[in-house]
Short mmCIF file of C-alpha atoms in Angstrom, two decimals:
data_model
loop_
_atom_site.label_atom_id
_atom_site.label_comp_id
_atom_site.label_asym_id
_atom_site.label_seq_id
_atom_site.Cartn_x
_atom_site.Cartn_y
_atom_site.Cartn_z
CA GLN A 1 -0.23 0.78 0.23
CA VAL A 2 1.28 3.49 -0.80
CA GLN A 3 1.95 5.84 2.07
CA LEU A 4 1.29 9.64 1.30
CA VAL A 5 2.96 13.01 2.96
CA GLU A 6 1.15 16.62 2.08
CA SER A 7 3.57 19.36 2.72
CA GLY A 8 3.47 23.33 1.16
CA GLY A 9 0.43 23.70 3.08
CA GLY A 10 0.74 27.60 5.22
CA LEU A 11 -1.41 31.48 5.46
CA VAL A 12 -1.27 33.32 2.70
CA GLN A 13 -3.28 36.03 2.26
CA ALA A 14 -7.30 36.24 -0.12
CA GLY A 15 -6.05 36.18 -3.90
CA GLY A 16 -2.31 34.33 -3.44
CA SER A 17 -0.92 31.08 -4.56
CA LEU A 18 -0.07 28.01 -2.82
CA THR A 19 0.78 24.39 -4.35
CA LEU A 20 0.53 21.69 -2.37
CA SER A 21 2.53 18.90 -2.79
CA CYS A 22 1.22 14.59 -2.56
CA ALA A 23 4.82 12.47 -2.25
CA ALA A 24 4.06 8.33 -2.63
CA SER A 25 6.49 6.22 -0.89
CA GLY A 26 6.46 2.52 -0.20
CA ARG A 27 5.33 2.35 -4.34
CA THR A 28 4.74 4.02 -7.12
CA PHE A 29 1.47 5.58 -8.39
CA SER A 30 1.62 3.75 -11.71
CA ASP A 31 -2.43 2.49 -11.29
CA TYR A 32 -3.57 5.11 -8.83
CA VAL A 33 -5.81 8.56 -8.95
CA VAL A 34 -4.91 10.19 -6.83
CA ALA A 35 -7.27 12.70 -5.30
CA TRP A 36 -7.19 16.21 -3.17
CA PHE A 37 -10.10 16.22 -1.12
CA ARG A 38 -10.23 19.33 2.29
CA GLN A 39 -12.05 19.47 5.26
CA ALA A 40 -13.03 23.09 6.88
CA PRO A 41 -13.64 23.26 11.00
CA GLY A 42 -17.27 21.90 11.32
CA LYS A 43 -18.38 20.73 7.66
CA GLU A 44 -17.55 17.28 5.80
CA ARG A 45 -14.82 16.43 4.44
CA GLU A 46 -15.26 17.91 0.55
CA PHE A 47 -13.31 16.56 -3.07
CA VAL A 48 -11.48 19.39 -4.83
CA ALA A 49 -9.78 17.99 -7.56
CA SER A 50 -8.07 14.24 -8.87
CA ILE A 51 -6.32 13.05 -11.32
CA ASN A 52 -5.73 9.71 -13.03
CA TRP A 53 -1.53 8.25 -12.49
CA ASN A 54 -1.93 6.60 -15.83
CA VAL A 55 -3.83 8.83 -18.46
CA GLY A 56 -3.39 11.59 -16.99
CA GLY A 57 -7.29 12.25 -16.93
CA ARG A 58 -7.85 15.66 -14.51
CA SER A 59 -11.86 16.27 -12.39
CA TYR A 60 -12.53 19.06 -10.39
CA ALA A 61 -15.00 20.39 -8.23
CA ASN A 62 -16.98 23.50 -8.77
CA SER A 63 -15.57 25.15 -6.34
CA ALA A 64 -11.77 24.35 -8.10
CA LYS A 65 -12.81 25.07 -11.71
CA GLY A 66 -10.29 28.15 -12.95
CA ARG A 67 -8.46 28.36 -10.24
CA PHE A 68 -6.66 24.85 -8.91
CA THR A 69 -4.77 22.33 -11.11
CA ILE A 70 -3.47 18.91 -10.45
CA SER A 71 -0.88 17.67 -11.67
CA ARG A 72 1.56 14.60 -11.20
CA ASP A 73 5.70 14.63 -11.99
CA ASN A 74 6.53 11.37 -12.44
CA ALA A 75 10.25 11.37 -11.67
CA LYS A 76 9.49 12.85 -8.36
CA ASN A 77 6.16 10.35 -8.00
CA THR A 78 4.44 13.55 -6.04
CA VAL A 79 0.86 15.09 -7.05
CA TYR A 80 0.45 18.67 -7.15
CA LEU A 81 -1.97 20.98 -6.39
CA GLN A 82 -1.77 24.70 -7.83
CA MET A 83 -4.22 26.71 -5.99
CA ASP A 84 -4.46 30.21 -7.29
CA ASN A 85 -7.12 32.94 -6.79
CA LEU A 86 -7.57 31.87 -3.19
CA LYS A 87 -10.43 32.62 -1.38
CA THR A 88 -11.05 32.51 2.75
CA GLY A 89 -13.64 30.46 1.88
CA ASP A 90 -11.12 27.36 0.82
CA THR A 91 -9.25 27.27 4.64
CA ALA A 92 -9.64 24.04 5.33
CA VAL A 93 -7.16 20.98 6.40
CA TYR A 94 -5.86 19.53 2.65
CA TYR A 95 -5.52 16.01 2.28
CA CYS A 96 -4.39 13.69 -0.16
CA ALA A 97 -5.99 10.49 -0.89
CA ALA A 98 -4.71 7.02 -3.45
CA ALA A 99 -6.56 4.45 -4.62
CA ALA A 100 -7.12 1.96 -7.92
CA ARG A 101 -10.39 4.05 -8.73
CA LEU A 102 -12.07 7.55 -7.59
CA ALA A 103 -14.82 5.91 -6.06
CA THR A 104 -12.72 3.85 -3.34
CA VAL A 105 -11.66 7.68 -1.96
CA LEU A 106 -14.72 8.84 -2.54
CA THR A 107 -15.87 6.56 0.12
CA GLY A 108 -13.22 7.53 2.38
CA ALA A 109 -10.73 4.66 1.67
CA GLY A 110 -7.97 4.02 0.22
CA SER A 111 -4.78 5.00 1.44
CA TRP A 112 -4.87 8.84 2.46
CA GLY A 113 -2.04 11.84 3.89
CA GLN A 114 -1.67 12.99 7.10
CA GLY A 115 -3.79 16.63 6.48
CA THR A 116 -1.92 19.74 5.79
CA GLN A 117 -3.25 23.07 7.13
CA VAL A 118 -4.23 25.62 4.56
CA THR A 119 -5.45 29.06 6.17
CA VAL A 120 -6.16 32.19 3.65
CA SER A 121 -6.49 35.00 5.12
CA SER A 122 -8.87 38.58 4.47
#
């Protein structure tokens, strides 16, 4: 099973940018779908974006479309989430997750990282 480590979170002003990283260890992301989720205080965890490692297909939540970009670096076995034009409503703990199918992580199963805090100030 793959182990995941997120990094790149922090404090940023509204309108700013951050790039989150999700690095894999134990095995490569080959044959996996890797997704980003977030959970704000008092709210349920929500899907943000996903990428199919093998074919590169991407999907985004409506809240992320046009502002966030998910990408991968094969050599580094890492998935990135570039977040631009951040809003205070983007404040949350961001998690990456991986499994053979997107449906698996959407149910909360699969491999998950420990999360990284993103705080957007006004």
